Amino acid sequence: MIRSSIKPAAAAAAALAVAGCALLSTPDPVQTYRFGGPAAAGAAAEGQPGLRQVNLRRVHFPEAVEGDRILGVTGAETAYIKGARWVSPAGDLYMESLENAFAAQATRVRLIGPRELVQGERSLNIDVRAFEARYVGPDAVPTVVVTARARLLTLPERTVAAERTFTVQQPAAANRVSAIVEAFDIAARDLNTQIVDWTDANAG
């Protein structure tokens, strides 16, 4: 009787051990990437007198891309690129890159980041509508598409002083993750340059 009761128990223990091995198996490796590093130094206006102070509101990203996953789109189908993630949420990386671009390139405005408790004369609101790699077919080389709507509001009235939608399309050099990430980086920098120039021209 004792022996017969031990055998099922041993079998159950062995089954649990196998299940435990499956649960503890090594996950597929994930490489992390970033985009929009420090902008190249330019004719920055930081510290100059007479600058228009502009408050940057937190940039809004679509739910599908606000995290650390990289979105690919083929027609009506979407999927995240396997084995690759942003090192931080895309919204955080983009905010950092935009603030760097203003610090390096703006000539007529001083950007006030969300963490600064300073009331400016204008508010810059940016709503990112698309941040994705688009494919015409499963094995095609994708094009990174970034679309953002920017609005300048007067403060404290919060009336719209200027508004524009920007779209940047940057083909990747190849259908490889590193090439796609490079295209995102180029597209983000291009978008930032356009937004800085537009803000400089319309904040007065």
GROMACS .gro file of C-alpha atoms in nm:
model
  204
    1MET     CA    1   0.000   0.000   0.000
    2ILE     CA    2   0.280   0.240   0.090
    3ARG     CA    3   0.470   0.175  -0.231
    4SER     CA    4   0.165   0.229  -0.450
    5SER     CA    5   0.096   0.563  -0.281
    6ILE     CA    6   0.456   0.683  -0.333
    7LYS     CA    7   0.460   0.623  -0.707
    8PRO     CA    8   0.179   0.869  -0.795
    9ALA     CA    9   0.337   1.126  -0.564
   10ALA     CA   10   0.674   1.084  -0.735
   11ALA     CA   11   0.512   1.114  -1.076
   12ALA     CA   12   0.334   1.431  -0.969
   13ALA     CA   13   0.660   1.577  -0.838
   14ALA     CA   14   0.834   1.494  -1.165
   15ALA     CA   15   0.555   1.659  -1.360
   16LEU     CA   16   0.583   1.973  -1.147
   17ALA     CA   17   0.959   1.977  -1.198
   18VAL     CA   18   0.915   1.964  -1.577
   19ALA     CA   19   0.655   2.241  -1.560
   20GLY     CA   20   0.892   2.447  -1.348
   21CYS     CA   21   1.167   2.409  -1.607
   22ALA     CA   22   0.930   2.530  -1.876
   23LEU     CA   23   0.832   2.834  -1.671
   24LEU     CA   24   1.195   2.917  -1.597
   25SER     CA   25   1.318   2.874  -1.954
   26THR     CA   26   1.526   3.160  -2.095
   27PRO     CA   27   1.309   3.413  -2.285
   28ASP     CA   28   1.399   3.528  -2.632
   29PRO     CA   29   1.666   3.802  -2.614
   30VAL     CA   30   1.546   4.159  -2.661
   31GLN     CA   31   1.775   4.434  -2.787
   32THR     CA   32   1.699   4.787  -2.668
   33TYR     CA   33   1.739   5.101  -2.878
   34ARG     CA   34   1.698   5.476  -2.849
   35PHE     CA   35   1.629   5.761  -3.090
   36GLY     CA   36   1.668   6.138  -3.090
   37GLY     CA   37   1.995   6.172  -2.902
   38PRO     CA   38   2.145   6.513  -2.823
   39ALA     CA   39   2.089   6.758  -3.109
   40ALA     CA   40   2.383   6.910  -3.288
   41ALA     CA   41   2.490   7.247  -3.151
   42GLY     CA   42   2.348   7.540  -3.342
   43ALA     CA   43   2.257   7.905  -3.297
   44ALA     CA   44   2.089   7.846  -2.962
   45ALA     CA   45   1.920   8.146  -2.801
   46GLU     CA   46   1.938   8.018  -2.442
   47GLY     CA   47   2.033   8.300  -2.206
   48GLN     CA   48   1.978   8.580  -2.457
   49PRO     CA   49   1.750   8.868  -2.352
   50GLY     CA   50   1.409   8.928  -2.508
   51LEU     CA   51   1.322   8.565  -2.573
   52ARG     CA   52   0.959   8.453  -2.592
   53GLN     CA   53   0.906   8.196  -2.317
   54VAL     CA   54   0.708   7.891  -2.429
   55ASN     CA   55   0.574   7.620  -2.198
   56LEU     CA   56   0.599   7.270  -2.343
   57ARG     CA   57   0.305   7.052  -2.243
   58ARG     CA   58   0.355   6.678  -2.208
   59VAL     CA   59   0.357   6.532  -2.563
   60HIS     CA   60   0.068   6.293  -2.623
   61PHE     CA   61   0.140   5.962  -2.802
   62PRO     CA   62  -0.117   5.708  -2.927
   63GLU     CA   63  -0.170   5.422  -2.682
   64ALA     CA   64  -0.025   5.166  -2.927
   65VAL     CA   65   0.316   5.337  -2.935
   66GLU     CA   66   0.346   5.529  -2.608
   67GLY     CA   67   0.534   5.243  -2.442
   68ASP     CA   68   0.864   5.080  -2.535
   69ARG     CA   69   0.748   4.858  -2.823
   70ILE     CA   70   0.817   4.941  -3.189
   71LEU     CA   71   0.508   4.926  -3.408
   72GLY     CA   72   0.503   4.788  -3.761
   73VAL     CA   73   0.203   4.834  -3.992
   74THR     CA   74   0.119   4.642  -4.310
   75GLY     CA   75  -0.207   4.761  -4.460
   76ALA     CA   76  -0.471   4.712  -4.192
   77GLU     CA   77  -0.253   4.472  -3.990
   78THR     CA   78  -0.029   4.580  -3.703
   79ALA     CA   79   0.242   4.395  -3.511
   80TYR     CA   80   0.526   4.489  -3.282
   81ILE     CA   81   0.876   4.427  -3.414
   82LYS     CA   82   1.007   4.112  -3.247
   83GLY     CA   83   1.318   4.122  -3.032
   84ALA     CA   84   1.342   4.502  -3.019
   85ARG     CA   85   1.224   4.766  -2.773
   86TRP     CA   86   1.299   5.128  -2.696
   87VAL     CA   87   1.524   5.169  -2.394
   88SER     CA   88   1.255   5.396  -2.240
   89PRO     CA   89   0.893   5.470  -2.335
   90ALA     CA   90   0.879   5.637  -2.676
   91GLY     CA   91   0.701   5.939  -2.529
   92ASP     CA   92   0.986   5.999  -2.282
   93LEU     CA   93   1.253   5.963  -2.549
   94TYR     CA   94   1.069   6.203  -2.777
   95MET     CA   95   1.021   6.466  -2.504
   96GLU     CA   96   1.393   6.454  -2.429
   97SER     CA   97   1.486   6.482  -2.796
   98LEU     CA   98   1.251   6.779  -2.851
   99GLU     CA   99   1.384   6.969  -2.550
  100ASN     CA  100   1.740   6.906  -2.673
  101ALA     CA  101   1.646   7.036  -3.019
  102PHE     CA  102   1.505   7.360  -2.877
  103ALA     CA  103   1.811   7.409  -2.656
  104ALA     CA  104   2.044   7.369  -2.954
  105GLN     CA  105   1.848   7.531  -3.240
  106ALA     CA  106   1.591   7.786  -3.119
  107THR     CA  107   1.683   8.150  -3.181
  108ARG     CA  108   1.373   8.341  -3.067
  109VAL     CA  109   1.216   8.129  -2.791
  110ARG     CA  110   1.313   7.969  -2.465
  111LEU     CA  111   1.137   7.639  -2.408
  112ILE     CA  112   1.012   7.578  -2.053
  113GLY     CA  113   0.991   7.206  -1.982
  114PRO     CA  114   0.704   7.041  -1.789
  115ARG     CA  115   0.923   7.012  -1.478
  116GLU     CA  116   0.988   7.387  -1.458
  117LEU     CA  117   0.744   7.586  -1.244
  118VAL     CA  118   0.754   7.892  -1.468
  119GLN     CA  119   0.461   8.049  -1.649
  120GLY     CA  120   0.547   8.140  -2.007
  121GLU     CA  121   0.374   8.360  -2.262
  122ARG     CA  122   0.283   8.075  -2.494
  123SER     CA  123   0.206   7.705  -2.458
  124LEU     CA  124   0.327   7.446  -2.710
  125ASN     CA  125   0.099   7.142  -2.733
  126ILE     CA  126   0.207   6.847  -2.950
  127ASP     CA  127  -0.015   6.551  -3.031
  128VAL     CA  128   0.170   6.267  -3.207
  129ARG     CA  129  -0.075   6.089  -3.438
  130ALA     CA  130   0.157   5.827  -3.595
  131PHE     CA  131   0.494   5.682  -3.492
  132GLU     CA  132   0.533   5.361  -3.687
  133ALA     CA  133   0.720   5.161  -3.952
  134ARG     CA  134   0.492   5.104  -4.254
  135TYR     CA  135   0.538   4.808  -4.491
  136VAL     CA  136   0.382   4.766  -4.835
  137GLY     CA  137   0.430   4.389  -4.798
  138PRO     CA  138   0.556   4.135  -4.542
  139ASP     CA  139   0.917   4.134  -4.668
  140ALA     CA  140   0.937   4.492  -4.798
  141VAL     CA  141   1.172   4.758  -4.667
  142PRO     CA  142   0.956   4.980  -4.444
  143THR     CA  143   0.917   5.356  -4.430
  144VAL     CA  144   0.901   5.520  -4.090
  145VAL     CA  145   0.610   5.764  -4.067
  146VAL     CA  146   0.583   6.023  -3.792
  147THR     CA  147   0.287   6.261  -3.784
  148ALA     CA  148   0.229   6.527  -3.519
  149ARG     CA  149  -0.009   6.817  -3.472
  150ALA     CA  150   0.142   7.123  -3.302
  151ARG     CA  151  -0.054   7.410  -3.151
  152LEU     CA  152   0.074   7.734  -2.999
  153LEU     CA  153  -0.164   7.882  -2.741
  154THR     CA  154  -0.150   8.228  -2.591
  155LEU     CA  155  -0.139   8.239  -2.212
  156PRO     CA  156  -0.333   8.284  -1.994
  157GLU     CA  157  -0.619   8.309  -2.246
  158ARG     CA  158  -0.532   7.971  -2.409
  159THR     CA  159  -0.647   8.089  -2.751
  160VAL     CA  160  -0.486   7.924  -3.055
  161ALA     CA  161  -0.217   8.149  -3.201
  162ALA     CA  162  -0.092   7.900  -3.462
  163GLU     CA  163  -0.155   7.539  -3.558
  164ARG     CA  164   0.008   7.296  -3.801
  165THR     CA  165   0.029   6.923  -3.873
  166PHE     CA  166   0.373   6.786  -3.960
  167THR     CA  167   0.442   6.455  -4.137
  168VAL     CA  168   0.785   6.304  -4.191
  169GLN     CA  169   0.841   5.990  -4.400
  170GLN     CA  170   1.183   5.831  -4.376
  171PRO     CA  171   1.257   5.507  -4.570
  172ALA     CA  172   1.473   5.257  -4.386
  173ALA     CA  173   1.794   5.150  -4.559
  174ALA     CA  174   1.699   4.781  -4.520
  175ASN     CA  175   1.442   4.555  -4.353
  176ARG     CA  176   1.662   4.513  -4.046
  177VAL     CA  177   1.589   4.634  -3.696
  178SER     CA  178   1.903   4.850  -3.680
  179ALA     CA  179   1.812   5.020  -4.009
  180ILE     CA  180   1.452   5.074  -3.897
  181VAL     CA  181   1.570   5.229  -3.569
  182GLU     CA  182   1.803   5.457  -3.762
  183ALA     CA  183   1.507   5.570  -3.976
  184PHE     CA  184   1.309   5.650  -3.658
  185ASP     CA  185   1.603   5.855  -3.531
  186ILE     CA  186   1.633   6.052  -3.857
  187ALA     CA  187   1.256   6.109  -3.872
  188ALA     CA  188   1.239   6.232  -3.510
  189ARG     CA  189   1.527   6.474  -3.565
  190ASP     CA  190   1.368   6.605  -3.887
  191LEU     CA  191   1.034   6.654  -3.712
  192ASN     CA  192   1.200   6.835  -3.422
  193THR     CA  193   1.386   7.072  -3.653
  194GLN     CA  194   1.062   7.162  -3.829
  195ILE     CA  195   0.879   7.219  -3.500
  196VAL     CA  196   1.158   7.438  -3.363
  197ASP     CA  197   1.166   7.652  -3.678
  198TRP     CA  198   0.786   7.680  -3.682
  199THR     CA  199   0.772   7.778  -3.314
  200ASP     CA  200   1.045   8.039  -3.363
  201ALA     CA  201   0.847   8.188  -3.650
  202ASN     CA  202   0.506   8.190  -3.476
  203ALA     CA  203   0.572   8.253  -3.106
  204GLY     CA  204   0.619   8.630  -3.145
   0.00000   0.00000   0.00000
